[in-house]
Amino acid sequence: MVFQMPIALLKFPNDLLREVFRLCNPFDLYKISKCSKKCSQRSITLGGAKNWKITYSGGNVITIWVDGSNYNFNQADYPEDYFQMTIGRYSNYMDIEFPNGGGVDLFFYLLDTLGIRIVKSLEITFGTIANVAKVAKVLADRKMEVEHFVIGNVEEVQDVVDFMPTLSQMNITQEFHCFLNFPPDFHFEFVKYPRKVVITDSSWFTIDQLFECTCVRIELEKSTFNNHDLDAFLQKWKKAGTFPNLRRLQILSDFIDDESPIQEMIPPIQTFNNPRIRVSIDGHDGIVDGVRVTKDDGTVGWLKVEFGVWPELNFLIVDPTDTVVEEIHDDVDDETDDEW
Amino acid sequence: MSSTEQGTSSAAPAEPTTAPESAAAPEVPESFYYVHGKDKVVHKVSAGALQHSALIHGMISNLGYTEEQAKANPFPFENIDGDILQMVVDWCNQHKGKPTPPEDTNLPKQKEKLFDLVLAVNYLEIKELLTYCCKQVAMMVKGKSPEEIREIWMIPTDAEDEAAEKEAKKRAGKEAAGETAAAAGDAK
């Protein structure tokens, strides 16, 4: 039963309607769009583009990010649960009826109805490759920005292999994170690199790809790079104008050994100064006991190659605006810090 | 407008009162203007309060009216109901020369007037009050189901929209047919 005094919203001039819609959250706008087709159309037309972002993992939840809060649209099993909401300080949930096309249809309904222009994250998780692939194809066609794309360690490896050509057409801007173990004959070329790539089984990522990589940050685990590859990379890096974006490189490879030199140094490569030197970016992601390497144009990098649990190369490129070089005492843990 | 005149409404405008003198600096005498709505009741409002309205501010900024001229030429807002204009004037007075707080407790409370108030505020271009009013309109549907929203905001269902569209088409067809018949009659 509604006790509110009614107000004829659709008789408002468009600029007022736009202002009212601007003040609504994603749950409000979704419900308004469900009032009637006309209402849905007007909310699309007048809602305008927003800085809201959307996240989808191919399942039964779609999340809209609004500043610091998130609004989760969950699939409800029973009609009596439709539009039931749980409102929290930051996380909010609403049960809704998913359309016949499931999460994929809802994803595009929300994208269009709420005027969303950026996908915060798209993730392939167990059993979701088909849905994510459908969404990714349309996003690639629309040339829409996807900030983060994650491939989980799913069982449907061949489906992911088949999907990869679509991935190469996508506009992934911030991060590509891959946990999947691809088959030995797998090959993939990035057309455009995001700011960051993290590949936990990177045996397919070749040294030529590393040479062409435009990322700010590269993390490769289970790499096949050997000392010679890494030396070649550093030789190239030293030339002026190469790798203009790169700030951080981390490579874990069983093929790094203590038999051949990298930059004329036999690994492990590190300093034994007292006090020890820690170099970090804005205080994070530091390298302790690194060796200074200088580029032809004077840019400084800090290199460390060590044999811990895995042989590992760490390289950090200095930018005077954010790089912190500090002396540390012996009792400080020398592991790399949080990501920046 | 001085505090004693807040909400003053009369067919004949009240005489302006003198603003309290400051010991620190001589105060520039405040200028006043007069507005009336559909009901012709004249409201005396200070230029400071009227600054909230971009429309009125634009109108008065180059006038250079004397007190007498202003009194003789109240701004007519025939499209705004008197009680709505009163609410707007009250709000402008309460917020004269002050930054508006994020949560404004001086908002007009009468929900039944909200629709007319929003239209008036939009017309008078009072940006802050408009945002508050629109926020209040948006708040009306918080936590409501689409059925309830439809009721609160008087949104027709798809079936009602379709029926209205059919009716409009039918009427338009009839009118066109009538015009054709009239034109044929004229020709004869």
Short mmCIF file of C-alpha atoms in Angstrom, two decimals:
data_model
loop_
_atom_site.label_atom_id
_atom_site.label_comp_id
_atom_site.label_asym_id
_atom_site.label_seq_id
_atom_site.Cartn_x
_atom_site.Cartn_y
_atom_site.Cartn_z
CA MET A 1 0.00 0.00 0.00
CA VAL A 2 1.41 3.39 -0.98
CA PHE A 3 0.63 6.38 1.21
CA GLN A 4 2.80 8.83 -0.70
CA MET A 5 1.14 11.73 -2.45
CA PRO A 6 1.47 10.87 -6.15
CA ILE A 7 3.44 13.09 -8.45
CA ALA A 8 3.21 12.86 -12.22
CA LEU A 9 6.86 12.32 -12.97
CA LEU A 10 6.57 11.83 -16.70
CA LYS A 11 4.94 15.23 -17.02
CA PHE A 12 8.18 16.81 -15.84
CA PRO A 13 10.20 18.58 -18.52
CA ASN A 14 13.12 16.47 -19.74
CA ASP A 15 15.79 18.48 -17.92
CA LEU A 16 13.98 17.90 -14.61
CA LEU A 17 13.49 14.23 -15.31
CA ARG A 18 17.17 14.01 -16.11
CA GLU A 19 17.98 15.61 -12.76
CA VAL A 20 15.70 13.18 -10.90
CA PHE A 21 17.22 10.19 -12.71
CA ARG A 22 20.71 11.53 -11.97
CA LEU A 23 19.90 11.32 -8.27
CA CYS A 24 18.77 7.70 -8.43
CA ASN A 25 20.99 4.72 -7.68
CA PRO A 26 21.24 1.67 -9.98
CA PHE A 27 18.50 -0.23 -8.10
CA ASP A 28 16.09 2.75 -8.40
CA LEU A 29 16.80 3.18 -12.11
CA TYR A 30 16.39 -0.52 -12.79
CA LYS A 31 13.00 -0.54 -11.04
CA ILE A 32 11.92 2.64 -12.82
CA SER A 33 12.85 1.02 -16.14
CA LYS A 34 10.58 -1.88 -15.21
CA CYS A 35 7.54 0.38 -14.67
CA SER A 36 6.74 0.58 -18.36
CA LYS A 37 8.38 0.45 -21.79
CA LYS A 38 7.98 4.20 -22.12
CA CYS A 39 9.62 4.73 -18.75
CA SER A 40 12.45 2.41 -19.69
CA GLN A 41 13.05 4.34 -22.90
CA ARG A 42 13.02 7.69 -21.13
CA SER A 43 15.38 6.53 -18.42
CA ILE A 44 17.77 5.32 -21.15
CA THR A 45 17.48 8.54 -23.13
CA LEU A 46 17.67 10.90 -20.19
CA GLY A 47 19.85 8.94 -17.82
CA GLY A 48 22.91 9.85 -19.86
CA ALA A 49 26.36 8.42 -19.59
CA LYS A 50 27.66 7.89 -16.09
CA ASN A 51 30.93 7.04 -14.48
CA TRP A 52 29.37 3.85 -13.14
CA LYS A 53 31.12 0.59 -13.94
CA ILE A 54 29.92 -2.97 -14.32
CA THR A 55 31.42 -6.32 -13.36
CA TYR A 56 30.42 -9.74 -14.64
CA SER A 57 31.80 -13.22 -14.10
CA GLY A 58 29.33 -15.05 -16.27
CA GLY A 59 27.18 -16.23 -13.36
CA ASN A 60 24.03 -15.10 -11.62
CA VAL A 61 25.32 -11.86 -10.15
CA ILE A 62 26.04 -8.61 -11.92
CA THR A 63 27.62 -5.77 -10.00
CA ILE A 64 27.41 -2.05 -10.65
CA TRP A 65 30.10 0.12 -9.06
CA VAL A 66 29.11 3.65 -8.07
CA ASP A 67 31.94 5.64 -6.48
CA GLY A 68 32.79 3.64 -3.37
CA SER A 69 29.65 1.46 -3.31
CA ASN A 70 28.57 -1.60 -5.22
CA TYR A 71 25.08 -2.68 -6.24
CA ASN A 72 24.66 -6.40 -6.84
CA PHE A 73 21.82 -7.72 -8.97
CA ASN A 74 21.20 -11.32 -7.92
CA GLN A 75 19.03 -13.86 -9.69
CA ALA A 76 16.02 -14.69 -7.53
CA ASP A 77 14.46 -18.13 -7.72
CA TYR A 78 10.97 -17.13 -6.57
CA PRO A 79 8.76 -14.21 -7.64
CA GLU A 80 8.06 -13.30 -4.02
CA ASP A 81 11.75 -12.44 -3.70
CA TYR A 82 11.82 -10.04 -6.63
CA PHE A 83 13.04 -6.56 -5.66
CA GLN A 84 13.95 -7.66 -2.14
CA MET A 85 16.92 -5.55 -1.15
CA THR A 86 19.69 -5.65 1.40
CA ILE A 87 21.29 -2.25 1.78
CA GLY A 88 24.68 -2.06 3.43
CA ARG A 89 27.22 0.63 3.99
CA TYR A 90 29.10 -0.17 0.79
CA SER A 91 27.59 -3.37 -0.61
CA ASN A 92 23.95 -3.54 -1.63
CA TYR A 93 22.01 -6.48 -2.99
CA MET A 94 18.73 -6.81 -4.85
CA ASP A 95 17.07 -10.02 -5.99
CA ILE A 96 15.55 -9.78 -9.43
CA GLU A 97 14.09 -11.92 -12.14
CA PHE A 98 16.74 -12.56 -14.80
CA PRO A 99 15.57 -12.27 -18.42
CA ASN A 100 15.23 -15.36 -20.62
CA GLY A 101 18.72 -14.80 -21.98
CA GLY A 102 20.05 -14.98 -18.41
CA GLY A 103 22.99 -12.97 -17.18
CA VAL A 104 24.12 -12.03 -20.70
CA ASP A 105 20.82 -10.31 -21.48
CA LEU A 106 20.74 -8.65 -18.08
CA PHE A 107 24.32 -7.44 -18.56
CA PHE A 108 23.41 -5.56 -21.73
CA TYR A 109 20.08 -4.39 -20.32
CA LEU A 110 21.92 -2.79 -17.39
CA LEU A 111 24.67 -1.45 -19.63
CA ASP A 112 22.17 0.32 -21.87
CA THR A 113 19.57 1.30 -19.28
CA LEU A 114 22.08 2.71 -16.81
CA GLY A 115 24.25 4.37 -19.46
CA ILE A 116 27.38 2.53 -18.41
CA ARG A 117 30.44 3.02 -20.62
CA ILE A 118 33.15 1.13 -18.77
CA VAL A 119 33.36 -2.53 -17.76
CA LYS A 120 35.32 -2.70 -14.54
CA SER A 121 35.96 -6.40 -14.71
CA LEU A 122 35.07 -9.43 -16.76
CA GLU A 123 36.11 -12.81 -15.47
CA ILE A 124 35.98 -16.36 -16.78
CA THR A 125 35.25 -18.63 -13.85
CA PHE A 126 34.16 -22.27 -13.67
CA GLY A 127 31.30 -22.93 -16.08
CA THR A 128 30.99 -19.35 -17.30
CA ILE A 129 33.08 -19.27 -20.47
CA ALA A 130 30.04 -19.39 -22.78
CA ASN A 131 28.39 -16.38 -21.14
CA VAL A 132 31.58 -14.36 -20.83
CA ALA A 133 32.49 -15.13 -24.45
CA LYS A 134 29.07 -13.82 -25.62
CA VAL A 135 29.47 -10.63 -23.59
CA ALA A 136 33.09 -10.19 -24.69
CA LYS A 137 32.18 -10.51 -28.37
CA VAL A 138 29.62 -7.69 -28.15
CA LEU A 139 31.95 -5.52 -26.06
CA ALA A 140 34.69 -6.03 -28.65
CA ASP A 141 32.27 -5.06 -31.43
CA ARG A 142 31.27 -1.96 -29.47
CA LYS A 143 34.95 -1.20 -28.77
CA MET A 144 33.99 -0.75 -25.17
CA GLU A 145 36.63 -0.30 -22.49
CA VAL A 146 37.18 -3.30 -20.20
CA GLU A 147 39.49 -2.38 -17.35
CA HIS A 148 40.29 -5.85 -16.04
CA PHE A 149 39.99 -9.23 -17.71
CA VAL A 150 40.61 -12.37 -15.68
CA ILE A 151 40.87 -15.94 -16.90
CA GLY A 152 40.53 -18.31 -13.98
CA ASN A 153 42.07 -21.76 -13.87
CA VAL A 154 38.97 -23.38 -15.36
CA GLU A 155 38.53 -26.87 -16.75
CA GLU A 156 37.21 -25.77 -20.13
CA VAL A 157 40.70 -25.10 -21.50
CA GLN A 158 39.81 -25.69 -25.16
CA ASP A 159 36.83 -23.31 -24.87
CA VAL A 160 39.17 -20.63 -23.57
CA VAL A 161 41.64 -21.36 -26.39
CA ASP A 162 38.77 -20.93 -28.87
CA PHE A 163 37.80 -17.69 -27.16
CA MET A 164 41.23 -16.06 -27.32
CA PRO A 165 40.80 -14.50 -30.82
CA THR A 166 37.89 -12.52 -29.34
CA LEU A 167 40.10 -11.45 -26.46
CA SER A 168 42.63 -10.02 -28.88
CA GLN A 169 39.92 -7.76 -30.28
CA MET A 170 38.90 -6.42 -26.89
CA ASN A 171 39.87 -3.05 -25.49
CA ILE A 172 41.39 -4.18 -22.17
CA THR A 173 43.00 -1.16 -20.58
CA GLN A 174 44.18 -1.89 -17.04
CA GLU A 175 44.97 -5.51 -16.44
CA PHE A 176 44.97 -8.94 -18.01
CA HIS A 177 45.30 -11.66 -15.39
CA CYS A 178 45.53 -15.29 -16.50
CA PHE A 179 45.60 -18.24 -14.12
CA LEU A 180 44.98 -20.87 -16.79
CA ASN A 181 47.45 -23.57 -17.80
CA PHE A 182 47.21 -23.58 -21.58
CA PRO A 183 48.23 -26.61 -23.69
CA PRO A 184 51.89 -26.74 -24.81
CA ASP A 185 51.08 -25.78 -28.40
CA PHE A 186 49.08 -22.71 -27.36
CA HIS A 187 50.06 -19.43 -28.94
CA PHE A 188 48.55 -16.01 -28.45
CA GLU A 189 49.61 -12.54 -29.55
CA PHE A 190 48.33 -9.43 -27.88
CA VAL A 191 47.18 -6.83 -30.37
CA LYS A 192 47.17 -4.18 -27.65
CA TYR A 193 48.53 -4.51 -24.16
CA PRO A 194 46.81 -3.26 -21.01
CA ARG A 195 48.83 -1.45 -18.33
CA LYS A 196 49.52 -4.69 -16.54
CA VAL A 197 49.74 -8.38 -17.41
CA VAL A 198 49.93 -11.14 -14.83
CA ILE A 199 50.30 -14.65 -16.27
CA THR A 200 50.75 -17.48 -13.82
CA ASP A 201 51.61 -20.06 -16.47
CA SER A 202 53.46 -17.99 -19.03
CA SER A 203 55.28 -20.71 -20.97
CA TRP A 204 53.46 -19.51 -24.11
CA PHE A 205 54.61 -15.90 -23.66
CA THR A 206 57.70 -15.61 -25.88
CA ILE A 207 60.71 -13.36 -25.59
CA ASP A 208 59.63 -11.63 -28.80
CA GLN A 209 56.34 -10.78 -27.13
CA LEU A 210 58.23 -9.39 -24.17
CA PHE A 211 60.25 -7.23 -26.56
CA GLU A 212 57.04 -5.82 -28.03
CA CYS A 213 55.18 -5.46 -24.74
CA THR A 214 54.02 -1.93 -23.90
CA CYS A 215 52.85 -2.66 -20.35
CA VAL A 216 53.70 -0.66 -17.26
CA ARG A 217 53.92 -3.82 -15.23
CA ILE A 218 54.64 -7.41 -16.30
CA GLU A 219 54.46 -10.45 -14.03
CA LEU A 220 55.24 -13.80 -15.58
CA GLU A 221 55.31 -17.03 -13.63
CA LYS A 222 56.45 -20.45 -14.89
CA SER A 223 58.24 -18.62 -17.67
CA THR A 224 60.64 -20.33 -20.05
CA PHE A 225 62.97 -17.34 -20.24
CA ASN A 226 66.61 -18.18 -19.58
CA ASN A 227 69.59 -16.03 -18.71
CA HIS A 228 70.27 -15.32 -22.37
CA ASP A 229 66.67 -14.13 -22.97
CA LEU A 230 66.75 -11.85 -19.94
CA ASP A 231 70.15 -10.47 -20.89
CA ALA A 232 68.81 -9.71 -24.37
CA PHE A 233 65.81 -8.00 -22.82
CA LEU A 234 68.00 -5.83 -20.60
CA GLN A 235 70.29 -5.00 -23.52
CA LYS A 236 67.27 -3.79 -25.42
CA TRP A 237 65.90 -1.91 -22.41
CA LYS A 238 69.20 -0.01 -22.09
CA LYS A 239 68.74 1.54 -25.51
CA ALA A 240 67.10 4.98 -25.35
CA GLY A 241 63.43 5.08 -26.25
CA THR A 242 62.68 1.42 -25.60
CA PHE A 243 59.96 0.26 -23.19
CA PRO A 244 58.79 3.80 -22.45
CA ASN A 245 55.98 2.63 -20.14
CA LEU A 246 57.68 -0.18 -18.25
CA ARG A 247 58.12 0.35 -14.50
CA ARG A 248 58.15 -3.15 -13.10
CA LEU A 249 59.08 -6.58 -14.41
CA GLN A 250 58.88 -9.77 -12.41
CA ILE A 251 59.78 -13.12 -13.98
CA LEU A 252 59.77 -16.49 -12.29
CA SER A 253 61.49 -19.09 -14.40
CA ASP A 254 63.13 -22.46 -13.80
CA PHE A 255 65.42 -21.63 -16.70
CA ILE A 256 67.25 -18.87 -14.86
CA ASP A 257 70.51 -20.40 -13.65
CA ASP A 258 73.88 -19.47 -12.25
CA GLU A 259 75.84 -20.55 -15.28
CA SER A 260 75.64 -17.67 -17.75
CA PRO A 261 75.71 -13.91 -17.22
CA ILE A 262 72.89 -11.41 -17.27
CA GLN A 263 74.32 -7.93 -17.80
CA GLU A 264 77.78 -9.41 -17.31
CA MET A 265 76.82 -10.69 -13.88
CA ILE A 266 76.35 -14.33 -12.91
CA PRO A 267 73.16 -14.79 -10.83
CA PRO A 268 72.31 -14.33 -8.09
CA ILE A 269 72.50 -10.64 -8.83
CA GLN A 270 72.22 -8.43 -5.80
CA THR A 271 74.24 -6.11 -3.60
CA PHE A 272 75.41 -6.70 -0.05
CA ASN A 273 75.53 -3.15 1.22
CA ASN A 274 75.20 -2.01 4.77
CA PRO A 275 72.87 -0.26 5.24
CA ARG A 276 70.77 -2.09 2.68
CA ILE A 277 68.96 -0.11 -0.01
CA ARG A 278 65.29 -0.51 -0.72
CA VAL A 279 63.83 0.99 -3.89
CA SER A 280 60.07 1.21 -4.23
CA ILE A 281 57.30 2.94 -6.12
CA ASP A 282 55.37 5.21 -3.77
CA GLY A 283 56.60 3.06 -0.90
CA HIS A 284 55.18 -0.14 -2.41
CA ASP A 285 56.47 -2.99 -4.50
CA GLY A 286 60.06 -2.55 -3.49
CA ILE A 287 63.31 -4.28 -4.40
CA VAL A 288 65.89 -4.69 -1.64
CA ASP A 289 69.61 -5.13 -2.42
CA GLY A 290 69.10 -4.49 -6.15
CA VAL A 291 71.87 -3.64 -8.56
CA ARG A 292 71.75 -0.32 -10.35
CA VAL A 293 71.47 -0.51 -14.13
CA THR A 294 71.50 2.60 -16.29
CA LYS A 295 69.83 3.19 -19.62
CA ASP A 296 71.55 5.15 -22.41
CA ASP A 297 69.30 8.12 -21.71
CA GLY A 298 70.24 8.13 -18.02
CA THR A 299 67.11 6.36 -16.72
CA VAL A 300 67.97 4.16 -13.77
CA GLY A 301 66.68 0.64 -13.16
CA TRP A 302 67.21 -1.65 -10.19
CA LEU A 303 67.80 -5.31 -10.92
CA LYS A 304 67.77 -8.32 -8.66
CA VAL A 305 68.02 -11.98 -9.64
CA GLU A 306 67.77 -14.52 -6.88
CA PHE A 307 67.20 -18.22 -6.34
CA GLY A 308 64.49 -18.56 -3.75
CA VAL A 309 61.66 -21.06 -4.01
CA TRP A 310 61.73 -20.20 -7.72
CA PRO A 311 64.50 -18.48 -9.65
CA GLU A 312 63.24 -14.94 -9.99
CA LEU A 313 64.18 -11.73 -11.76
CA ASN A 314 62.92 -8.42 -10.41
CA PHE A 315 63.41 -5.16 -12.22
CA LEU A 316 62.16 -1.72 -11.23
CA ILE A 317 62.53 1.38 -13.35
CA VAL A 318 62.96 4.64 -11.48
CA ASP A 319 60.72 7.63 -12.01
CA PRO A 320 61.90 10.49 -9.79
CA THR A 321 58.29 11.59 -9.21
CA ASP A 322 57.27 8.45 -7.33
CA THR A 323 60.32 6.30 -6.64
CA VAL A 324 61.51 6.06 -3.06
CA VAL A 325 65.09 4.99 -2.35
CA GLU A 326 65.70 4.34 1.33
CA GLU A 327 68.16 2.74 3.65
CA ILE A 328 66.81 -0.09 5.74
CA HIS A 329 67.96 -2.04 8.73
CA ASP A 330 68.81 -5.71 8.59
CA ASP A 331 65.71 -6.85 10.44
CA VAL A 332 63.38 -5.64 7.68
CA ASP A 333 61.88 -8.34 5.53
CA ASP A 334 63.36 -8.07 2.04
CA GLU A 335 60.45 -9.56 0.19
CA THR A 336 58.70 -7.43 -2.37
CA ASP A 337 55.80 -5.46 -0.94
CA ASP A 338 52.22 -5.00 -1.91
CA GLU A 339 51.43 -4.16 -5.45
CA TRP A 340 51.16 -0.56 -6.35
CA MET B 1 14.99 41.07 3.39
CA SER B 2 15.30 41.66 7.11
CA SER B 3 14.07 39.03 9.54
CA THR B 4 10.98 41.01 10.47
CA GLU B 5 9.79 40.90 6.93
CA GLN B 6 10.30 37.21 6.34
CA GLY B 7 7.27 35.77 4.64
CA THR B 8 5.61 39.16 4.33
CA SER B 9 2.81 38.97 1.80
CA SER B 10 0.18 41.54 1.12
CA ALA B 11 -1.69 43.12 -1.72
CA ALA B 12 0.07 46.39 -0.86
CA PRO B 13 3.74 45.86 -0.20
CA ALA B 14 5.01 46.63 3.29
CA GLU B 15 7.44 49.45 3.88
CA PRO B 16 11.01 48.25 4.06
CA THR B 17 12.58 48.25 7.50
CA THR B 18 16.03 49.57 8.09
CA ALA B 19 18.72 46.96 8.37
CA PRO B 20 20.55 46.91 11.76
CA GLU B 21 23.67 49.02 11.70
CA SER B 22 27.01 47.44 12.13
CA ALA B 23 29.47 49.04 14.49
CA ALA B 24 32.41 47.95 12.38
CA ALA B 25 31.51 49.40 9.01
CA PRO B 26 28.72 51.44 7.55
CA GLU B 27 26.32 49.07 5.83
CA VAL B 28 25.15 49.61 2.32
CA PRO B 29 21.36 49.85 2.46
CA GLU B 30 19.80 46.68 1.15
CA SER B 31 17.67 46.96 -1.95
CA PHE B 32 14.33 45.24 -2.22
CA TYR B 33 12.24 43.98 -5.07
CA TYR B 34 8.68 42.79 -5.35
CA VAL B 35 7.28 39.65 -6.92
CA HIS B 36 3.80 38.23 -7.24
CA GLY B 37 2.32 34.98 -8.41
CA LYS B 38 -0.99 33.91 -9.91
CA ASP B 39 -2.85 35.20 -6.81
CA LYS B 40 -1.40 38.72 -7.23
CA VAL B 41 -0.20 38.76 -3.62
CA VAL B 42 2.99 40.79 -3.64
CA HIS B 43 6.07 39.54 -1.77
CA LYS B 44 8.82 41.93 -0.82
CA VAL B 45 12.18 40.22 -1.15
CA SER B 46 15.70 41.53 -0.72
CA ALA B 47 18.11 41.48 -3.63
CA GLY B 48 20.33 39.22 -1.51
CA ALA B 49 17.62 36.59 -1.18
CA LEU B 50 16.73 36.88 -4.84
CA GLN B 51 20.29 36.07 -5.83
CA HIS B 52 19.33 32.40 -5.48
CA SER B 53 17.16 32.77 -8.56
CA ALA B 54 19.31 33.05 -11.67
CA LEU B 55 16.23 34.23 -13.59
CA ILE B 56 15.33 37.10 -11.25
CA HIS B 57 18.95 37.96 -10.55
CA GLY B 58 19.47 38.36 -14.29
CA MET B 59 16.38 40.55 -14.52
CA ILE B 60 17.30 42.89 -11.69
CA SER B 61 21.05 43.11 -12.09
CA ASN B 62 20.91 45.89 -14.66
CA LEU B 63 17.70 47.61 -13.62
CA GLY B 64 19.03 50.06 -11.04
CA TYR B 65 15.51 50.56 -9.70
CA THR B 66 14.84 52.94 -6.85
CA GLU B 67 12.73 51.61 -4.00
CA GLU B 68 9.67 53.35 -5.43
CA GLN B 69 10.25 52.04 -8.93
CA ALA B 70 10.70 48.52 -7.61
CA LYS B 71 7.49 48.78 -5.58
CA ALA B 72 5.60 50.08 -8.58
CA ASN B 73 6.87 47.29 -10.83
CA PRO B 74 6.56 43.94 -9.09
CA PHE B 75 7.77 41.02 -11.17
CA PRO B 76 4.74 39.02 -12.26
CA PHE B 77 5.00 35.24 -12.25
CA GLU B 78 1.52 34.43 -13.43
CA ASN B 79 2.44 30.79 -14.03
CA ILE B 80 3.27 30.18 -10.35
CA ASP B 81 0.61 29.63 -7.70
CA GLY B 82 0.71 32.11 -4.84
CA ASP B 83 1.37 29.50 -2.13
CA ILE B 84 4.19 27.99 -4.20
CA LEU B 85 5.79 31.41 -4.69
CA GLN B 86 5.49 31.95 -0.96
CA MET B 87 7.42 28.72 -0.31
CA VAL B 88 10.11 29.78 -2.74
CA VAL B 89 10.38 33.26 -1.21
CA ASP B 90 10.60 31.74 2.28
CA TRP B 91 13.39 29.41 1.18
CA CYS B 92 15.29 32.25 -0.49
CA ASN B 93 15.00 34.34 2.68
CA GLN B 94 16.15 31.51 4.91
CA HIS B 95 19.18 30.92 2.71
CA LYS B 96 20.05 34.53 2.01
CA GLY B 97 23.82 34.99 1.95
CA LYS B 98 24.43 31.56 3.43
CA PRO B 99 25.95 28.48 1.89
CA THR B 100 23.23 25.83 1.64
CA PRO B 101 23.98 22.83 3.88
CA PRO B 102 24.25 19.40 2.22
CA GLU B 103 21.10 18.21 4.02
CA ASP B 104 18.68 21.10 3.97
CA THR B 105 16.14 20.90 6.76
CA ASN B 106 14.34 24.02 5.54
CA LEU B 107 12.96 22.26 2.51
CA PRO B 108 9.28 22.79 1.87
CA LYS B 109 7.59 19.77 3.42
CA GLN B 110 4.28 19.71 1.60
CA LYS B 111 4.60 16.68 -0.65
CA GLU B 112 1.35 17.44 -2.44
CA LYS B 113 2.88 20.68 -3.69
CA LEU B 114 6.15 19.13 -4.75
CA PHE B 115 5.29 18.81 -8.43
CA ASP B 116 4.31 22.48 -8.74
CA LEU B 117 7.23 23.53 -6.57
CA VAL B 118 9.72 21.70 -8.79
CA LEU B 119 8.29 23.35 -11.89
CA ALA B 120 8.39 26.80 -10.26
CA VAL B 121 11.92 26.35 -8.98
CA ASN B 122 13.01 25.12 -12.38
CA TYR B 123 11.40 28.16 -14.02
CA LEU B 124 13.00 30.57 -11.55
CA GLU B 125 16.35 28.78 -11.98
CA ILE B 126 17.11 28.24 -8.31
CA LYS B 127 19.72 25.57 -8.79
CA GLU B 128 20.27 24.45 -5.19
CA LEU B 129 16.59 24.28 -4.33
CA LEU B 130 15.96 22.42 -7.57
CA THR B 131 18.53 19.81 -6.66
CA TYR B 132 16.93 19.40 -3.23
CA CYS B 133 13.44 19.13 -4.70
CA CYS B 134 14.56 16.60 -7.31
CA LYS B 135 16.32 14.66 -4.57
CA GLN B 136 13.06 14.62 -2.65
CA VAL B 137 11.25 13.36 -5.73
CA ALA B 138 13.90 10.67 -6.19
CA MET B 139 13.66 9.73 -2.50
CA MET B 140 9.93 9.08 -2.90
CA VAL B 141 10.64 5.77 -4.60
CA LYS B 142 13.53 4.50 -2.46
CA GLY B 143 12.88 0.89 -1.50
CA LYS B 144 9.66 0.71 -3.52
CA SER B 145 8.69 -1.95 -6.05
CA PRO B 146 7.98 -1.00 -9.69
CA GLU B 147 4.22 -1.30 -8.97
CA GLU B 148 4.54 1.14 -6.08
CA ILE B 149 6.75 3.46 -8.13
CA ARG B 150 4.15 3.41 -10.89
CA GLU B 151 1.56 4.51 -8.34
CA ILE B 152 3.71 7.19 -6.69
CA TRP B 153 4.91 8.73 -9.93
CA MET B 154 1.63 8.14 -11.78
CA ILE B 155 3.34 6.13 -14.51
CA PRO B 156 0.88 4.47 -16.89
CA THR B 157 1.27 0.75 -17.58
CA ASP B 158 2.19 -0.44 -21.07
CA ALA B 159 -1.47 -1.34 -21.65
CA GLU B 160 -2.58 2.15 -20.59
CA ASP B 161 0.06 3.74 -22.82
CA GLU B 162 -1.07 1.62 -25.76
CA ALA B 163 -4.74 2.46 -25.15
CA ALA B 164 -3.90 6.17 -24.91
CA GLU B 165 -1.90 5.96 -28.11
CA LYS B 166 -4.78 4.21 -29.92
CA GLU B 167 -7.21 6.82 -28.63
CA ALA B 168 -4.94 9.65 -29.76
CA LYS B 169 -4.60 8.09 -33.22
CA LYS B 170 -8.37 7.65 -33.42
CA ARG B 171 -8.94 11.28 -32.43
CA ALA B 172 -6.35 12.50 -34.90
CA GLY B 173 -7.99 10.43 -37.63
CA LYS B 174 -11.41 11.85 -36.79
CA GLU B 175 -10.06 15.39 -36.76
CA ALA B 176 -8.36 14.87 -40.11
CA ALA B 177 -11.57 13.45 -41.55
CA GLY B 178 -13.50 16.40 -40.16
CA GLU B 179 -11.08 18.86 -41.71
CA THR B 180 -11.29 17.08 -45.08
CA ALA B 181 -15.10 17.18 -44.96
CA ALA B 182 -15.06 20.87 -44.01
CA ALA B 183 -12.63 21.65 -46.83
CA ALA B 184 -14.88 19.76 -49.28
CA GLY B 185 -17.90 21.71 -48.01
CA ASP B 186 -16.03 24.99 -48.47
CA ALA B 187 -15.10 23.99 -52.01
CA LYS B 188 -18.77 23.39 -52.88
#
